[in-house]
Tab-separated table of C-alpha atoms in Angstrom:
chain	number	residue	atom	x	y	z
U	1	MET	CA	115.011	114.649	111.823
U	2	ALA	CA	118.743	115.196	111.601
U	3	VAL	CA	120.624	112.665	113.867
U	4	ILE	CA	123.480	115.362	115.707
U	5	ASN	CA	126.202	113.533	117.523
U	6	LEU	CA	128.183	116.752	118.933
U	7	LYS	CA	130.643	114.614	121.168
U	8	ASN	CA	131.727	112.699	117.338
U	9	ARG	CA	131.364	115.925	115.871
U	10	GLN	CA	129.147	113.920	112.661
U	11	ILE	CA	125.759	115.619	111.499
U	12	GLU	CA	123.388	113.776	109.217
U	13	CYS	CA	120.032	115.091	107.213
U	14	LYS	CA	117.352	114.681	105.332
U	15	LEU	CA	116.786	116.914	102.467
U	16	VAL	CA	113.119	116.115	100.039
U	17	PHE	CA	112.994	116.472	96.250
U	18	TYR	CA	108.965	116.869	96.279
U	19	GLY	CA	106.671	118.196	93.518
U	20	PRO	CA	104.171	117.093	90.775
U	21	GLY	CA	104.806	114.054	88.692
U	22	ARG	CA	107.047	114.234	85.801
U	23	SER	CA	108.575	118.019	87.280
U	24	GLY	CA	112.223	115.957	86.649
U	25	LYS	CA	112.743	115.151	90.828
U	26	THR	CA	114.242	111.963	89.137
U	27	THR	CA	116.149	113.982	87.040
U	28	ASN	CA	117.469	115.991	89.354
U	29	LEU	CA	119.638	113.475	91.749
U	30	GLU	CA	120.426	111.768	88.379
U	31	TYR	CA	122.274	115.512	88.196
U	32	ILE	CA	123.715	115.332	91.275
U	33	HIS	CA	125.032	111.878	91.335
U	34	LYS	CA	126.219	112.811	87.906
U	35	ALA	CA	128.098	116.405	88.485
U	36	PHE	CA	129.070	115.640	92.270
U	37	LYS	CA	131.252	112.347	92.247
U	38	LYS	CA	133.048	114.461	95.301
U	39	GLN	CA	130.678	113.774	97.683
U	40	VAL	CA	128.653	111.051	96.772
U	41	ALA	CA	129.005	108.648	99.590
U	42	GLY	CA	127.300	105.879	97.738
U	43	LYS	CA	125.019	104.271	95.255
U	44	MET	CA	122.533	106.426	93.465
U	45	ILE	CA	119.341	103.783	94.543
U	46	SER	CA	116.149	104.048	92.842
U	47	ILE	CA	113.194	101.714	94.485
U	48	ASP	CA	111.379	100.917	91.358
U	49	THR	CA	109.801	102.603	88.324
U	50	GLU	CA	107.040	102.090	86.007
U	51	GLY	CA	107.430	103.842	82.622
U	52	ASP	CA	109.908	106.311	83.945
U	53	ARG	CA	107.561	107.382	86.660
U	54	THR	CA	109.269	107.345	89.949
U	55	LEU	CA	106.233	104.389	92.927
U	56	PHE	CA	108.515	104.266	95.959
U	57	PHE	CA	111.055	106.782	96.502
U	58	ASP	CA	114.776	107.830	95.086
U	59	PHE	CA	117.780	107.723	97.398
U	60	LEU	CA	121.208	109.168	96.970
U	61	PRO	CA	123.341	109.381	99.983
U	62	LEU	CA	126.190	112.695	99.938
U	63	GLY	CA	128.756	113.648	102.087
U	64	LEU	CA	129.840	117.171	102.704
U	65	GLY	CA	133.389	116.573	104.363
U	66	LYS	CA	133.851	118.671	107.653
U	67	ILE	CA	131.292	122.438	107.999
U	68	LYS	CA	132.314	124.653	111.339
U	69	GLY	CA	133.941	121.359	112.539
U	70	CYS	CA	131.492	119.008	111.203
U	71	ASP	CA	131.356	115.927	109.644
U	72	VAL	CA	128.037	116.394	107.604
U	73	ARG	CA	126.021	114.435	105.992
U	74	VAL	CA	123.093	114.412	104.132
U	75	GLN	CA	120.664	111.702	102.228
U	76	LEU	CA	118.822	113.015	99.692
U	77	TYR	CA	115.194	111.799	98.668
U	78	THR	CA	112.873	112.203	96.072
U	79	VAL	CA	108.655	111.470	96.322
U	80	PRO	CA	106.706	109.571	93.374
U	81	GLY	CA	104.566	112.359	92.294
U	82	GLN	CA	101.390	111.524	90.625
U	83	VAL	CA	98.190	112.297	92.906
U	84	LYS	CA	97.651	108.275	93.761
U	85	TYR	CA	101.152	107.870	95.843
U	86	LYS	CA	100.486	110.131	98.721
U	87	ALA	CA	100.561	107.666	101.272
U	88	THR	CA	104.126	106.757	100.501
U	89	ARG	CA	104.953	110.761	99.960
U	90	GLN	CA	103.593	111.053	103.673
U	91	LEU	CA	106.108	107.997	104.413
U	92	VAL	CA	109.526	109.674	102.956
U	93	LEU	CA	108.439	113.144	104.181
U	94	LYS	CA	109.191	111.829	107.882
U	95	GLY	CA	111.926	113.409	109.683
U	96	VAL	CA	112.575	115.335	106.945
U	97	ASP	CA	114.731	118.547	107.567
U	98	GLY	CA	114.304	120.494	103.736
U	99	ILE	CA	112.835	120.541	100.848
U	100	VAL	CA	112.990	121.491	97.605
U	101	PHE	CA	109.734	121.768	95.448
U	102	VAL	CA	110.473	120.942	91.668
U	103	ALA	CA	108.126	123.009	89.623
U	104	ASP	CA	106.741	122.130	86.216
U	105	SER	CA	107.636	125.163	83.901
U	106	LEU	CA	104.904	124.187	81.294
U	107	ALA	CA	102.000	126.026	81.079
U	108	VAL	CA	100.299	122.776	80.572
U	109	ARG	CA	101.677	121.717	84.433
U	110	ARG	CA	100.591	124.487	86.020
U	111	GLU	CA	97.823	123.194	88.080
U	112	LYS	CA	100.022	120.634	89.078
U	113	ASN	CA	102.217	122.583	90.224
U	114	MET	CA	99.716	124.202	92.528
U	115	VAL	CA	97.812	121.017	93.449
U	116	SER	CA	101.299	119.488	94.457
U	117	LEU	CA	102.237	122.512	96.487
U	118	LYS	CA	99.211	122.233	98.397
U	119	ASP	CA	99.390	118.682	99.030
U	120	LEU	CA	103.212	119.195	100.049
U	121	HIS	CA	101.729	121.926	102.751
U	122	GLU	CA	98.874	118.801	104.332
U	123	ASN	CA	101.673	116.199	104.436
U	124	LEU	CA	103.799	118.825	107.142
U	125	LEU	CA	100.446	119.376	108.496
U	126	LYS	CA	99.938	115.829	109.459
U	127	MET	CA	103.360	116.127	111.011
U	128	GLY	CA	103.659	118.782	112.726
U	129	LEU	CA	105.712	121.390	110.860
U	130	SER	CA	105.052	123.847	109.119
U	131	ILE	CA	105.605	125.057	105.121
U	132	ARG	CA	106.349	128.373	105.892
U	133	LYS	CA	108.958	127.229	108.917
U	134	ILE	CA	110.703	124.546	107.209
U	135	PRO	CA	114.167	125.306	104.911
U	136	LEU	CA	112.486	124.840	101.789
U	137	VAL	CA	114.107	126.366	98.091
U	138	LEU	CA	111.435	126.274	95.160
U	139	GLN	CA	112.782	125.138	91.578
U	140	TYR	CA	111.361	125.864	87.988
U	141	ASN	CA	112.302	123.445	86.475
U	142	LYS	CA	112.284	122.727	82.064
U	143	ARG	CA	112.987	126.480	81.782
U	144	ASP	CA	114.672	124.707	78.345
U	145	LEU	CA	111.199	123.172	76.452
U	146	GLU	CA	110.886	126.977	75.929
U	147	LYS	CA	112.761	126.940	73.256
U	148	GLN	CA	111.357	123.478	71.419
U	149	GLY	CA	108.723	125.081	71.006
U	150	LEU	CA	106.301	124.332	73.985
U	151	PRO	CA	104.626	127.302	76.043
U	152	VAL	CA	105.896	127.415	79.588
U	153	MET	CA	105.243	129.736	82.318
U	154	SER	CA	107.095	133.450	82.789
U	155	LEU	CA	109.074	133.363	86.219
U	156	LYS	CA	106.741	136.026	87.414
U	157	LYS	CA	104.135	133.602	86.764
U	158	MET	CA	105.364	131.092	88.585
U	159	ASP	CA	106.838	133.205	91.525
U	160	HIS	CA	103.107	134.868	92.234
U	161	GLU	CA	101.340	131.452	91.631
U	162	LEU	CA	103.628	129.261	93.700
U	163	ASN	CA	106.066	131.706	95.909
U	164	ARG	CA	104.393	134.892	96.540
U	165	GLN	CA	102.561	133.635	100.412
U	166	LEU	CA	105.787	131.280	100.872
U	167	LYS	CA	108.833	133.878	99.838
U	168	VAL	CA	111.439	131.848	99.535
U	169	PRO	CA	114.269	131.293	97.596
U	170	SER	CA	113.842	129.999	94.115
U	171	PHE	CA	115.728	128.724	90.951
U	172	THR	CA	114.920	128.529	87.073
U	173	ALA	CA	116.686	125.061	86.116
U	174	SER	CA	117.077	122.460	83.602
U	175	ALA	CA	118.375	119.435	85.577
U	176	LEU	CA	118.580	117.862	81.889
U	177	SER	CA	121.611	119.682	81.166
U	178	GLY	CA	122.371	119.949	84.925
U	179	GLU	CA	121.329	124.111	84.474
U	180	GLY	CA	120.438	125.434	87.856
U	181	VAL	CA	120.746	122.023	89.756
U	182	GLY	CA	123.930	123.144	92.133
U	183	ASN	CA	122.365	126.639	92.986
U	184	THR	CA	118.869	125.033	93.866
U	185	LEU	CA	120.624	122.304	96.165
U	186	ASN	CA	123.514	124.168	97.603
U	187	GLN	CA	120.442	126.890	99.371
U	188	ALA	CA	118.558	124.430	100.322
U	189	LEU	CA	121.470	122.474	101.993
U	190	LYS	CA	122.541	126.411	103.300
U	191	LEU	CA	119.117	127.387	104.770
U	192	THR	CA	118.745	123.356	106.650
U	193	LEU	CA	121.816	123.526	108.093
U	194	GLN	CA	121.575	127.694	109.240
U	195	SER	CA	118.109	125.748	111.291
U	196	LEU	CA	120.056	123.440	112.422
U	197	GLN	CA	122.548	125.263	113.801
U	198	ASN	CA	119.193	128.011	115.153
U	199	GLU	CA	118.045	124.499	116.391
U	200	PHE	CA	120.993	122.535	117.726
U	201	LYS	CA	123.696	124.945	117.548
U	202	TRP	CA	125.860	122.598	115.467
U	203	ALA	CA	128.869	124.842	114.753
U	204	GLN	CA	131.876	125.714	116.485
L	1	MET	CA	98.257	131.244	62.671
L	2	ASP	CA	96.742	129.915	58.556
L	3	LEU	CA	95.066	126.037	59.506
L	4	GLY	CA	97.996	124.034	58.174
L	5	ASN	CA	100.829	125.394	60.593
L	6	LYS	CA	97.770	125.529	63.153
L	7	ILE	CA	98.300	122.190	63.417
L	8	LYS	CA	101.896	120.948	63.231
L	9	LYS	CA	102.115	122.978	65.761
L	10	TYR	CA	99.812	121.272	67.918
L	11	TYR	CA	101.737	117.809	66.069
L	12	LYS	CA	105.097	119.057	67.271
L	13	GLU	CA	103.201	119.705	71.176
L	14	ALA	CA	102.073	116.680	71.507
L	15	GLU	CA	104.794	113.818	69.643
L	16	LEU	CA	107.455	116.167	72.297
L	17	TYR	CA	104.680	116.542	75.589
L	18	ASN	CA	104.609	112.284	74.639
L	19	SER	CA	108.408	112.176	74.298
L	20	HIS	CA	108.710	114.329	78.121
L	21	GLY	CA	106.188	111.399	79.252
L	22	LEU	CA	103.105	113.753	79.618
L	23	LEU	CA	100.876	111.642	78.438
L	24	ASN	CA	97.367	113.411	79.188
L	25	GLU	CA	98.818	116.716	77.573
L	26	ALA	CA	100.029	114.339	74.220
L	27	LEU	CA	96.772	113.503	74.436
L	28	GLU	CA	94.443	116.566	75.085
L	29	LYS	CA	96.463	118.384	71.618
L	30	TYR	CA	96.070	114.672	69.437
L	31	LYS	CA	92.567	115.288	70.784
L	32	SER	CA	92.172	118.767	69.420
L	33	ILE	CA	94.398	118.345	66.223
L	34	ASP	CA	91.771	115.493	65.195
L	35	GLY	CA	88.653	118.009	66.325
L	36	LEU	CA	90.395	120.479	63.484
L	37	VAL	CA	90.740	118.727	60.634
L	38	LYS	CA	88.041	117.233	61.500
L	39	SER	CA	86.028	120.022	61.334
L	40	THR	CA	87.682	121.506	57.608
L	41	ARG	CA	87.286	119.368	54.656
L	42	ASN	CA	89.287	121.314	52.692
L	43	ILE	CA	93.150	119.855	54.275
L	44	ARG	CA	95.138	117.751	51.967
L	45	ASN	CA	95.359	114.507	52.532
L	46	ARG	CA	92.791	114.652	54.737
L	47	GLU	CA	92.197	110.929	55.100
L	48	GLY	CA	95.688	110.445	55.639
L	49	ILE	CA	95.807	112.313	58.689
L	50	LEU	CA	92.934	112.020	60.219
L	51	LYS	CA	94.283	108.073	59.779
L	52	GLN	CA	97.606	109.415	62.073
L	53	ILE	CA	95.639	110.891	64.585
L	54	ALA	CA	93.738	108.180	65.669
L	55	LEU	CA	95.922	105.767	65.724
L	56	LYS	CA	98.159	108.711	68.202
L	57	ILE	CA	95.845	108.689	69.885
L	58	GLU	CA	94.994	104.658	70.679
L	59	LEU	CA	98.811	104.532	71.100
L	60	THR	CA	99.065	107.246	74.005
L	61	SER	CA	95.379	105.687	75.419
L	62	LYS	CA	97.110	102.641	75.727
L	63	LYS	CA	99.951	103.858	77.232
L	64	LEU	CA	97.810	105.453	79.880
L	65	GLN	CA	95.357	102.487	80.856
L	66	LYS	CA	98.700	100.418	81.083
L	67	LEU	CA	99.961	103.233	83.510
L	68	ASP	CA	97.032	103.203	85.431
L	69	GLY	CA	96.760	99.379	85.905
L	70	VAL	CA	100.548	99.395	88.093
L	71	LYS	CA	99.912	98.205	90.548
L	72	ALA	CA	100.332	100.695	93.438
L	73	THR	CA	102.706	98.991	95.994
L	74	PRO	CA	103.856	96.015	93.527
L	75	GLU	CA	106.409	93.647	95.882
L	76	VAL	CA	109.816	94.890	94.866
L	77	ALA	CA	113.366	92.854	95.500
L	78	GLU	CA	115.523	91.787	98.451
L	79	ASP	CA	117.345	93.966	98.868
L	80	ALA	CA	115.133	97.031	98.109
L	81	GLN	CA	112.617	95.674	100.890
L	82	SER	CA	115.970	96.004	102.624
L	83	LEU	CA	116.613	99.187	101.979
L	84	MET	CA	113.129	100.558	102.471
L	85	LYS	CA	113.612	98.531	106.134
L	86	GLU	CA	116.521	100.688	106.852
L	87	MET	CA	115.124	104.153	105.946
L	88	TYR	CA	112.911	103.639	107.185
L	89	THR	CA	112.758	102.116	110.858
L	90	PHE	CA	111.511	105.791	111.866
L	91	ASP	CA	112.048	106.204	116.226
L	92	ASP	CA	107.001	105.776	115.407
L	93	PRO	CA	106.280	105.211	118.637
L	94	GLU	CA	104.367	102.693	117.641
L	95	ALA	CA	107.524	100.756	117.485
L	96	LYS	CA	108.497	100.857	121.373
L	97	GLY	CA	112.135	100.900	120.592
L	98	SER	CA	112.050	98.040	118.404
L	99	SER	CA	114.570	98.321	115.486
L	100	ALA	CA	113.126	94.280	113.875
L	101	LEU	CA	109.283	95.699	114.898
L	102	GLY	CA	110.307	100.033	113.059
L	103	GLY	CA	111.590	97.617	109.611
L	104	ALA	CA	108.224	95.647	109.750
L	105	ILE	CA	105.860	98.140	110.254
L	106	ALA	CA	108.094	100.474	107.741
L	107	LEU	CA	107.462	96.858	104.593
L	108	ALA	CA	103.886	97.022	105.514
L	109	LYS	CA	103.509	100.758	104.747
L	110	PHE	CA	105.589	100.791	101.416
L	111	GLY	CA	102.706	98.079	100.494
L	112	GLN	CA	105.642	95.101	100.578
L	113	TYR	CA	102.715	92.439	102.516
L	114	ASP	CA	104.243	89.137	101.992
L	115	LYS	CA	107.465	90.197	103.384
L	116	ALA	CA	105.566	92.422	106.279
L	117	ILE	CA	104.002	89.759	107.505
L	118	GLU	CA	106.536	86.784	107.257
L	119	GLU	CA	108.184	89.678	109.883
L	120	LEU	CA	105.645	89.905	111.646
L	121	ASN	CA	105.103	86.622	112.215
L	122	ARG	CA	108.132	86.052	113.909
L	123	LEU	CA	108.045	88.442	116.360
L	124	LEU	CA	104.991	86.865	117.603
L	125	GLU	CA	107.469	84.467	120.023
L	126	TYR	CA	108.717	87.837	121.657
L	127	ASP	CA	106.085	88.966	124.296
L	128	LYS	CA	107.262	93.058	124.506
L	129	LEU	CA	106.935	93.686	121.022
L	130	ARG	CA	103.537	90.347	120.048
L	131	LEU	CA	100.276	92.388	120.645
L	132	GLU	CA	102.431	95.343	117.551
L	133	ALA	CA	102.958	92.851	115.688
L	134	ALA	CA	99.120	91.164	115.524
L	135	LYS	CA	97.786	94.431	114.921
L	136	ASN	CA	99.867	94.971	111.994
L	137	ILE	CA	99.299	91.808	110.761
L	138	LEU	CA	95.539	91.687	111.234
L	139	TRP	CA	95.909	95.299	109.089
L	140	CYS	CA	98.412	93.849	106.645
L	141	TRP	CA	95.254	91.102	105.768
L	142	VAL	CA	92.920	93.588	105.859
L	143	GLN	CA	94.543	96.105	103.496
L	144	GLN	CA	95.062	93.164	101.303
L	145	ASN	CA	91.009	92.718	101.029
L	146	TYR	CA	91.725	89.524	103.334
L	147	THR	CA	89.324	90.208	105.884
L	148	ASP	CA	88.225	86.840	106.217
L	149	TYR	CA	90.996	85.568	106.280
L	150	ALA	CA	92.670	88.508	109.006
L	151	VAL	CA	89.232	87.454	111.240
L	152	SER	CA	89.547	83.697	111.294
L	153	LEU	CA	93.244	84.230	112.581
L	154	TYR	CA	91.983	86.502	115.077
L	155	GLN	CA	89.952	83.959	116.001
L	156	LYS	CA	92.624	81.625	115.676
L	157	TRP	CA	95.385	83.419	117.689
L	158	ARG	CA	92.056	83.760	120.432
L	159	LYS	CA	91.384	80.541	120.799
L	160	ASN	CA	95.122	79.688	121.285
L	161	LYS	CA	95.365	82.531	123.778
L	162	LEU	CA	97.855	83.789	122.106
L	163	PHE	CA	97.573	87.767	124.147
L	164	PRO	CA	97.722	87.784	128.134
L	165	PRO	CA	94.282	88.863	129.176
L	166	GLU	CA	95.978	92.654	129.346
L	167	GLU	CA	96.001	93.128	126.354
L	168	VAL	CA	92.679	91.573	124.913
L	169	ASP	CA	90.679	94.664	125.474
L	170	SER	CA	93.512	96.579	123.059
L	171	ILE	CA	94.080	94.355	120.304
L	172	GLN	CA	89.767	93.169	120.220
L	173	ALA	CA	89.642	97.156	120.001
L	174	TYR	CA	92.064	97.918	117.112
L	175	PHE	CA	90.334	95.045	114.822
L	176	THR	CA	87.166	96.065	115.355
L	177	GLU	CA	87.769	99.490	114.120
L	178	LEU	CA	90.083	98.336	111.503
L	179	ILE	CA	87.351	96.193	110.142
L	180	ASP	CA	84.422	98.912	111.449
L	181	SER	CA	86.815	101.357	108.981
L	182	ALA	CA	87.078	98.795	106.009
L	183	GLY	CA	83.364	97.952	105.534
L	184	GLY	CA	81.585	95.213	104.659
L	185	ASP	CA	79.783	93.069	107.068
L	186	HIS	CA	82.305	91.151	109.135
L	187	GLU	CA	81.232	89.753	112.447
L	188	ILE	CA	83.875	89.469	115.034
L	189	ASP	CA	81.447	89.623	118.245
L	190	GLU	CA	81.245	85.644	118.175
L	191	LEU	CA	84.703	85.287	119.145
L	192	GLU	CA	84.007	84.533	122.325
L	193	SER	CA	82.501	81.517	120.951
L	194	GLN	CA	86.531	79.532	120.197
L	195	ARG	CA	85.759	78.547	117.115
L	196	THR	CA	87.808	78.912	114.428
L	197	VAL	CA	86.128	80.225	111.456
L	198	GLU	CA	86.769	79.363	107.022
L	199	PRO	CA	87.141	82.307	105.053
L	200	ASP	CA	83.968	82.808	102.980
L	201	SER	CA	84.491	81.410	99.774
L	202	GLU	CA	83.927	83.401	96.736
L	203	ILE	CA	82.880	80.148	93.924
L	204	ASP	CA	80.341	77.888	93.954
L	205	ASP	CA	80.607	74.081	94.300
L	206	ASP	CA	79.577	73.621	90.722
L	207	GLU	CA	82.353	76.177	89.295
L	208	ILE	CA	85.088	74.107	89.806
L	209	LEU	CA	86.248	71.534	87.813
L	210	ASP	CA	87.500	68.529	88.486
L	211	ILE	CA	90.911	69.000	89.558
L	212	SER	CA	94.124	66.352	89.376
L	213	ALA	CA	96.822	67.854	90.730
L	214	VAL	CA	97.991	71.679	92.749
L	215	ARG	CA	100.987	72.982	92.667
L	216	PHE	CA	101.602	76.071	96.545
L	217	VAL	CA	104.469	77.834	97.553
L	218	LEU	CA	105.095	76.274	101.378
L	219	PRO	CA	104.326	79.544	103.169
L	220	ARG	CA	106.520	78.293	106.842
L	221	GLY	CA	108.153	75.952	107.929
L	222	PRO	CA	111.379	74.154	106.701
L	223	LYS	CA	110.450	74.003	103.028
L	224	GLU	CA	109.389	77.752	103.454
L	225	GLY	CA	109.149	79.860	99.539
L	226	GLU	CA	109.447	75.903	97.937
L	227	LYS	CA	107.256	75.534	95.450
L	228	ILE	CA	105.091	71.339	95.612
L	229	GLU	CA	102.823	70.127	93.786
L	230	LEU	CA	100.201	67.494	94.747
L	231	GLU	CA	98.093	65.083	93.447
L	232	ILE	CA	94.186	65.420	94.666
L	233	SER	CA	93.028	62.418	96.298
L	234	PHE	CA	90.045	63.485	96.889
L	235	GLN	CA	87.555	66.517	95.936
L	236	SER	CA	83.863	67.445	97.217
L	237	GLY	CA	82.691	70.444	95.445
L	238	LYS	CA	85.638	73.681	96.338
L	239	TYR	CA	87.571	70.911	99.170
L	240	ILE	CA	90.228	69.493	98.283
L	241	ARG	CA	92.407	67.130	100.235
L	242	MET	CA	95.458	65.361	99.362
L	243	ILE	CA	98.180	63.065	101.112
L	244	ILE	CA	101.797	64.183	102.029
L	245	PRO	CA	103.386	60.263	102.840
L	246	ARG	CA	105.302	60.249	107.092
L	247	LYS	CA	109.084	60.177	105.197
L	248	GLU	CA	108.149	63.795	103.848
L	249	LYS	CA	108.849	65.595	107.474
L	250	ASP	CA	109.606	68.872	105.933
L	251	LEU	CA	106.757	69.311	104.438
L	252	ILE	CA	104.536	68.445	106.660
L	253	ASP	CA	105.958	70.669	109.215
L	254	SER	CA	105.618	73.543	106.805
L	255	ILE	CA	101.695	73.966	105.867
L	256	ASN	CA	99.585	73.813	108.800
L	257	PRO	CA	95.495	74.413	109.045
L	258	GLY	CA	95.051	78.386	108.652
L	259	ASP	CA	97.449	79.480	106.104
L	260	LEU	CA	96.722	81.201	103.459
L	261	LEU	CA	97.491	80.295	100.302
L	262	LYS	CA	97.502	82.926	98.289
L	263	GLU	CA	98.689	81.576	94.268
L	264	ILE	CA	98.044	77.876	93.652
L	265	VAL	CA	98.069	76.009	90.496
L	266	PHE	CA	95.278	74.011	89.801
L	267	TYR	CA	95.205	71.392	86.913
L	268	SER	CA	92.393	69.618	86.248
L	269	PRO	CA	92.370	67.739	83.044
L	270	VAL	CA	90.577	70.110	80.594
L	271	ALA	CA	92.359	73.564	82.081
L	272	ILE	CA	94.913	74.921	83.912
L	273	PHE	CA	93.278	78.044	86.347
L	274	SER	CA	95.211	79.919	89.190
L	275	GLY	CA	93.273	81.175	92.244
L	276	GLU	CA	93.646	81.194	96.311
L	277	GLY	CA	92.846	78.472	99.198
L	278	TYR	CA	93.197	78.228	102.254
L	279	VAL	CA	93.932	74.992	104.669
L	280	SER	CA	90.841	73.778	106.381
L	281	SER	CA	92.570	70.355	108.314
L	282	LYS	CA	95.553	68.179	108.581
L	283	ASN	CA	95.562	65.339	109.854
L	284	GLU	CA	97.526	61.994	110.737
L	285	ILE	CA	95.763	59.256	108.756
L	286	ASP	CA	94.880	56.690	112.147
L	287	ALA	CA	93.609	53.252	109.729
L	288	GLY	CA	94.112	51.804	107.007
L	289	PRO	CA	97.076	51.596	103.938
L	290	LYS	CA	98.700	55.751	104.068
L	291	LYS	CA	98.222	54.849	108.016
L	292	ALA	CA	100.356	57.498	109.665
L	293	ASP	CA	100.598	59.719	105.987
L	294	TYR	CA	98.124	62.841	106.826
L	295	SER	CA	95.332	64.219	104.430
L	296	LEU	CA	95.443	68.022	103.858
L	297	GLU	CA	92.679	69.566	102.930
L	298	ILE	CA	93.001	72.807	100.958
L	299	LYS	CA	89.478	75.105	100.874
L	300	ILE	CA	89.519	77.134	97.533
L	301	ILE	CA	88.549	80.359	98.686
L	302	LYS	CA	88.652	82.277	94.873
L	303	ILE	CA	89.874	82.266	91.172
L	304	VAL	CA	91.803	84.579	89.339
L	305	SER	CA	92.110	83.351	86.746
């Protein structure tokens, strides 16, 4: 849940990068950390990984400066993607204001995307939140791997399978090179701040 | 696509999956190549390819096994634990407004049991926090499969009248439900006997070698966290006894009956092994040459390696 101090004109909100294991959530944060130096408000923390797999979460604080008269700070988190870390994902999701779902474009990861999206839906329900109402953006990551000869799903297919009912903004990305990462983040922040505005009327 | 090109394509895919950490997908591809090559006789360097693929399958399987064996909630460094506490001290109804309690609960939920228990133990001293702290301590032990120890701890609290009457029902109901959900046949119905039971030992007396010394970490008090070595003065099966000289006051205050020692190294003349033990008694010696020294007894409850 965002912390909004209207007296001091400060907002602090939480954006969570969700998705299946190895889909590129940590890579997204690493790119943001590298490319948005001005906005980075502290060091990126990755708590314990094993074989490049996130076991707990990654954390990156951003300061967006003044928006509509408010000092806006954002905490970016990733969840551990592997199925067995469901309890940790629930913990990281607590207090979430907006979500980026990082889907893997590789054809072999099709089912993992769907399982993870279902897991997100269930975890939000447990917190009394709806996947249809929370600010959500889809990112179809690893588009660059097609050039390396790996079978990648078409955007039409991914949109049909993941976004047919949600109808949320979606972006293609190659998080390793940073392509699409900024657009995804911008849209997610925009939706999150709009949602907070609807709820708390923070903007002047 | 001819067979040679198909094998090359599959191999390239498998290598790429491997490099991206998609080990299951890589393994599947290697197995597909293995199947293709085995079903065809007239391939150049057939044996060499099969050998190489077998090696890839073996290496990838080993990597997967290693990852599967990773403890889901390993203990992390102190600064990381601090971050967990700070970032996850939610406005949780369970926390009842206490950030210290909320932080300790956050640690417990992240599986940082030792640190969480350490902090929760401190909170037992505060009337308003005692009940929630105690419930969470029991939860931590049960999560780690130390249900016997949780039962003995609970009984010790009851015996020492840690909780006022109005809280007794609440913690008993919580603990009963917790134990039921953990399964097993642990009985806490006999609690009114006010008896502190020792956790069961997994080992028979005759399985234990003669032990000459032990090393363990002190669980509390002024020397908390320090490793100490003590010589064994007497052993009866899984019970070992040590003498602590009276001048080692800090050491005497750093270990008490009821403490669970999760990492004990046992030295015997023929082997060194590790395990877990429960401090079953600590008494001041009241006669003889060791008068005023302390006798410490540990029950060995598990041998790990």
